[in-house]
């Protein structure tokens, strides 16, 4: 079974939702038969790379809330994160474009390190002091920490077209599937779960999706020769 997760590194509920989903997945009896693929979704598409501002400033401008309301929201998110065992800085974080991070995640996927890089990006953005938006050197450091080659990661960041089409393709697909926000979980292209749901909801979704998988229907049950564990069928001379 395949689970696809659309998310953004700047999305705090994606950070929390990933932890909740993984808690459910760890206890799922068929864990080893579930493939998890992370897909790109930008909360702020088209944002210039050098357009970086404090999170509270972004929240007050984007949602028309007061700074006190924005800070209260951050405090609430910090508590939600802590409940999942995650660190979360409720003061002093910044916000910017995540497009290059998504390009790096597609590069990491090719090398089997996508989940490791995503975890490193989340932790850096939500729990650590050094900004992930201010310079490419920070992203290269995180790529190396995730097990990727520094020069290769640096080359991806230096080429604005590298993996850009893959990011845009993920975002178009999200729109086609009806995703209006993230995190957005799609199980075997049959079930969708929106938001950072409790682990129990993910457990239910995994169980239902697993149980409802369609059995394989054979269109031709005989006649053609096959090979199996005991060898290959040898046509008999007439």
Short mmCIF file of N, CA, C and O in Angstrom, two decimals, residues 96-155:
data_model
loop_
_atom_site.label_atom_id
_atom_site.label_comp_id
_atom_site.label_asym_id
_atom_site.label_seq_id
_atom_site.Cartn_x
_atom_site.Cartn_y
_atom_site.Cartn_z
N UNK A 96 9.74 32.21 4.94
CA UNK A 96 10.18 32.56 3.59
C UNK A 96 9.76 31.50 2.60
O UNK A 96 8.93 30.64 2.88
N UNK A 97 10.36 31.56 1.42
CA UNK A 97 10.05 30.62 0.35
C UNK A 97 10.58 29.23 0.68
O UNK A 97 11.71 29.08 1.16
N UNK A 98 9.80 28.21 0.38
CA UNK A 98 10.23 26.82 0.59
C UNK A 98 10.48 26.09 -0.72
O UNK A 98 10.71 24.88 -0.72
N UNK A 99 10.45 26.79 -1.84
CA UNK A 99 10.57 26.15 -3.15
C UNK A 99 11.89 25.38 -3.28
O UNK A 99 11.90 24.23 -3.73
N UNK A 100 13.01 25.99 -2.88
CA UNK A 100 14.29 25.31 -2.99
C UNK A 100 14.35 24.07 -2.09
O UNK A 100 14.98 23.07 -2.43
N UNK A 101 13.69 24.12 -0.96
CA UNK A 101 13.66 22.96 -0.07
C UNK A 101 12.90 21.81 -0.72
O UNK A 101 13.31 20.65 -0.62
N UNK A 102 11.82 22.13 -1.41
CA UNK A 102 11.07 21.09 -2.10
C UNK A 102 11.89 20.50 -3.25
O UNK A 102 11.84 19.29 -3.51
N UNK A 103 12.65 21.34 -3.92
CA UNK A 103 13.52 20.82 -4.99
C UNK A 103 14.55 19.86 -4.40
O UNK A 103 14.82 18.79 -4.96
N UNK A 104 15.11 20.23 -3.27
CA UNK A 104 16.08 19.36 -2.60
C UNK A 104 15.43 18.05 -2.15
O UNK A 104 16.07 16.99 -2.19
N UNK A 105 14.18 18.10 -1.73
CA UNK A 105 13.50 16.88 -1.29
C UNK A 105 13.30 15.91 -2.46
O UNK A 105 13.37 14.69 -2.27
N UNK A 106 13.06 16.44 -3.65
CA UNK A 106 12.95 15.55 -4.81
C UNK A 106 14.31 14.94 -5.15
O UNK A 106 14.40 13.76 -5.52
N UNK A 107 15.36 15.72 -5.02
CA UNK A 107 16.72 15.19 -5.19
C UNK A 107 16.98 14.10 -4.15
O UNK A 107 17.52 13.03 -4.48
N UNK A 108 16.61 14.36 -2.91
CA UNK A 108 16.82 13.38 -1.84
C UNK A 108 16.04 12.09 -2.10
O UNK A 108 16.51 10.99 -1.78
N UNK A 109 14.85 12.22 -2.67
CA UNK A 109 14.04 11.04 -2.97
C UNK A 109 14.78 10.10 -3.92
O UNK A 109 14.75 8.88 -3.76
N UNK A 110 15.46 10.67 -4.92
CA UNK A 110 16.20 9.85 -5.87
C UNK A 110 17.31 9.05 -5.18
O UNK A 110 17.75 8.02 -5.69
N UNK A 111 17.78 9.54 -4.05
CA UNK A 111 18.87 8.89 -3.34
C UNK A 111 18.40 8.17 -2.07
O UNK A 111 19.21 7.78 -1.23
N UNK A 112 17.08 8.00 -1.94
CA UNK A 112 16.54 7.25 -0.82
C UNK A 112 16.68 7.95 0.52
O UNK A 112 16.66 7.28 1.56
N UNK A 113 16.78 9.29 0.54
CA UNK A 113 16.98 10.02 1.79
C UNK A 113 15.91 11.11 1.98
O UNK A 113 16.12 12.06 2.74
N UNK A 114 14.78 10.94 1.33
CA UNK A 114 13.75 11.98 1.40
C UNK A 114 13.20 12.18 2.80
O UNK A 114 13.09 13.31 3.28
N UNK A 115 12.86 11.11 3.46
CA UNK A 115 12.28 11.23 4.80
C UNK A 115 13.29 11.82 5.78
O UNK A 115 12.93 12.66 6.63
N UNK A 116 14.55 11.44 5.64
CA UNK A 116 15.59 11.97 6.54
C UNK A 116 15.77 13.48 6.33
O UNK A 116 15.93 14.23 7.31
N UNK A 117 15.74 13.92 5.08
CA UNK A 117 15.90 15.35 4.82
C UNK A 117 14.68 16.13 5.29
O UNK A 117 14.82 17.22 5.86
N UNK A 118 13.49 15.57 5.09
CA UNK A 118 12.30 16.26 5.56
C UNK A 118 12.33 16.45 7.07
O UNK A 118 12.01 17.54 7.58
N UNK A 119 12.72 15.43 7.80
CA UNK A 119 12.83 15.55 9.26
C UNK A 119 13.85 16.63 9.64
O UNK A 119 13.62 17.41 10.57
N UNK A 120 14.97 16.66 8.93
CA UNK A 120 16.00 17.65 9.22
C UNK A 120 15.50 19.06 8.95
O UNK A 120 15.77 20.00 9.72
N UNK A 121 14.76 19.25 7.88
CA UNK A 121 14.22 20.56 7.54
C UNK A 121 13.17 21.01 8.55
O UNK A 121 13.16 22.16 8.98
N UNK A 122 12.29 20.09 8.94
CA UNK A 122 11.28 20.43 9.95
C UNK A 122 11.93 20.85 11.26
O UNK A 122 11.58 21.88 11.85
N UNK A 123 12.87 20.04 11.71
CA UNK A 123 13.52 20.34 12.98
C UNK A 123 14.25 21.68 12.92
O UNK A 123 14.17 22.50 13.85
N UNK A 124 14.94 21.93 11.82
CA UNK A 124 15.68 23.19 11.67
C UNK A 124 14.74 24.38 11.66
O UNK A 124 15.01 25.42 12.28
N UNK A 125 13.62 24.25 10.97
CA UNK A 125 12.70 25.38 10.85
C UNK A 125 11.93 25.66 12.13
O UNK A 125 11.74 26.82 12.50
N UNK A 126 11.51 24.62 12.81
CA UNK A 126 10.63 24.81 13.96
C UNK A 126 11.34 24.76 15.32
O UNK A 126 10.78 25.25 16.29
N UNK A 127 12.53 24.19 15.36
CA UNK A 127 13.14 23.99 16.68
C UNK A 127 14.51 24.62 16.85
O UNK A 127 14.98 24.75 17.99
N UNK A 128 15.16 25.02 15.76
CA UNK A 128 16.52 25.52 15.87
C UNK A 128 16.59 27.01 15.53
O UNK A 128 15.73 27.54 14.84
N UNK A 129 17.64 27.66 16.01
CA UNK A 129 17.75 29.11 15.87
C UNK A 129 18.18 29.57 14.48
O UNK A 129 17.68 30.56 13.97
N UNK A 130 19.10 28.87 13.86
CA UNK A 130 19.61 29.31 12.57
C UNK A 130 18.55 29.15 11.49
O UNK A 130 17.97 28.08 11.32
N UNK A 131 18.30 30.21 10.74
CA UNK A 131 17.24 30.21 9.73
C UNK A 131 17.52 29.23 8.60
O UNK A 131 18.67 29.04 8.19
N UNK A 132 16.45 28.61 8.09
CA UNK A 132 16.57 27.77 6.90
C UNK A 132 16.33 28.58 5.62
O UNK A 132 16.46 28.06 4.52
N UNK A 133 15.96 29.84 5.78
CA UNK A 133 15.63 30.68 4.63
C UNK A 133 16.74 31.65 4.24
O UNK A 133 16.74 32.17 3.13
N UNK A 134 17.69 31.90 5.13
CA UNK A 134 18.62 33.00 4.94
C UNK A 134 19.73 32.71 3.92
O UNK A 134 20.18 33.62 3.23
N UNK A 135 20.18 31.45 3.84
CA UNK A 135 21.27 31.17 2.91
C UNK A 135 21.29 29.70 2.52
O UNK A 135 20.83 28.83 3.27
N UNK A 136 21.82 29.42 1.33
CA UNK A 136 21.85 28.05 0.83
C UNK A 136 22.80 27.17 1.65
O UNK A 136 22.64 25.95 1.68
N UNK A 137 23.77 27.78 2.29
CA UNK A 137 24.70 27.00 3.09
C UNK A 137 24.00 26.21 4.17
O UNK A 137 24.40 25.07 4.49
N UNK A 138 22.98 26.80 4.74
CA UNK A 138 22.21 26.10 5.78
C UNK A 138 21.53 24.87 5.20
O UNK A 138 21.53 23.79 5.81
N UNK A 139 20.98 24.99 4.00
CA UNK A 139 20.30 23.85 3.37
C UNK A 139 21.30 22.77 2.99
O UNK A 139 21.00 21.57 3.10
N UNK A 140 22.49 23.16 2.54
CA UNK A 140 23.51 22.17 2.22
C UNK A 140 23.91 21.41 3.49
O UNK A 140 24.05 20.18 3.47
N UNK A 141 24.07 22.11 4.58
CA UNK A 141 24.41 21.46 5.85
C UNK A 141 23.35 20.43 6.24
O UNK A 141 23.68 19.32 6.71
N UNK A 142 22.10 20.79 6.06
CA UNK A 142 21.02 19.88 6.41
C UNK A 142 20.98 18.68 5.47
O UNK A 142 20.69 17.56 5.89
N UNK A 143 21.27 18.92 4.19
CA UNK A 143 21.32 17.82 3.24
C UNK A 143 22.42 16.83 3.62
O UNK A 143 22.22 15.61 3.58
N UNK A 144 23.56 17.34 4.02
CA UNK A 144 24.66 16.47 4.45
C UNK A 144 24.27 15.68 5.70
O UNK A 144 24.54 14.48 5.81
N UNK A 145 23.61 16.36 6.64
CA UNK A 145 23.15 15.68 7.85
C UNK A 145 22.16 14.56 7.53
O UNK A 145 22.06 13.58 8.29
N UNK A 146 21.45 14.70 6.42
CA UNK A 146 20.49 13.68 6.01
C UNK A 146 21.13 12.57 5.18
O UNK A 146 20.44 11.66 4.72
N UNK A 147 22.45 12.68 4.97
CA UNK A 147 23.14 11.61 4.26
C UNK A 147 23.38 11.87 2.79
O UNK A 147 23.72 10.94 2.04
N UNK A 148 23.25 13.13 2.34
CA UNK A 148 23.43 13.48 0.93
C UNK A 148 24.79 14.13 0.71
O UNK A 148 25.41 14.66 1.63
N UNK A 149 25.23 14.11 -0.54
CA UNK A 149 26.52 14.69 -0.89
C UNK A 149 26.42 16.22 -0.94
O UNK A 149 25.51 16.76 -1.56
N UNK A 150 27.36 16.89 -0.32
CA UNK A 150 27.32 18.35 -0.23
C UNK A 150 27.41 19.00 -1.60
O UNK A 150 26.63 19.92 -1.91
N UNK A 151 28.35 18.56 -2.44
CA UNK A 151 28.52 19.19 -3.75
C UNK A 151 27.29 18.97 -4.63
O UNK A 151 26.88 19.87 -5.37
N UNK A 152 26.71 17.79 -4.55
CA UNK A 152 25.52 17.51 -5.35
C UNK A 152 24.34 18.37 -4.89
O UNK A 152 23.59 18.90 -5.71
N UNK A 153 24.18 18.51 -3.58
CA UNK A 153 23.11 19.35 -3.05
C UNK A 153 23.32 20.81 -3.45
O UNK A 153 22.38 21.52 -3.82
N UNK A 154 24.57 21.26 -3.38
CA UNK A 154 24.90 22.63 -3.75
C UNK A 154 24.60 22.88 -5.23
O UNK A 154 24.10 23.95 -5.61
N UNK A 155 24.85 21.89 -6.06
CA UNK A 155 24.58 22.01 -7.49
C UNK A 155 23.08 22.12 -7.77
O UNK A 155 22.65 22.87 -8.65
#
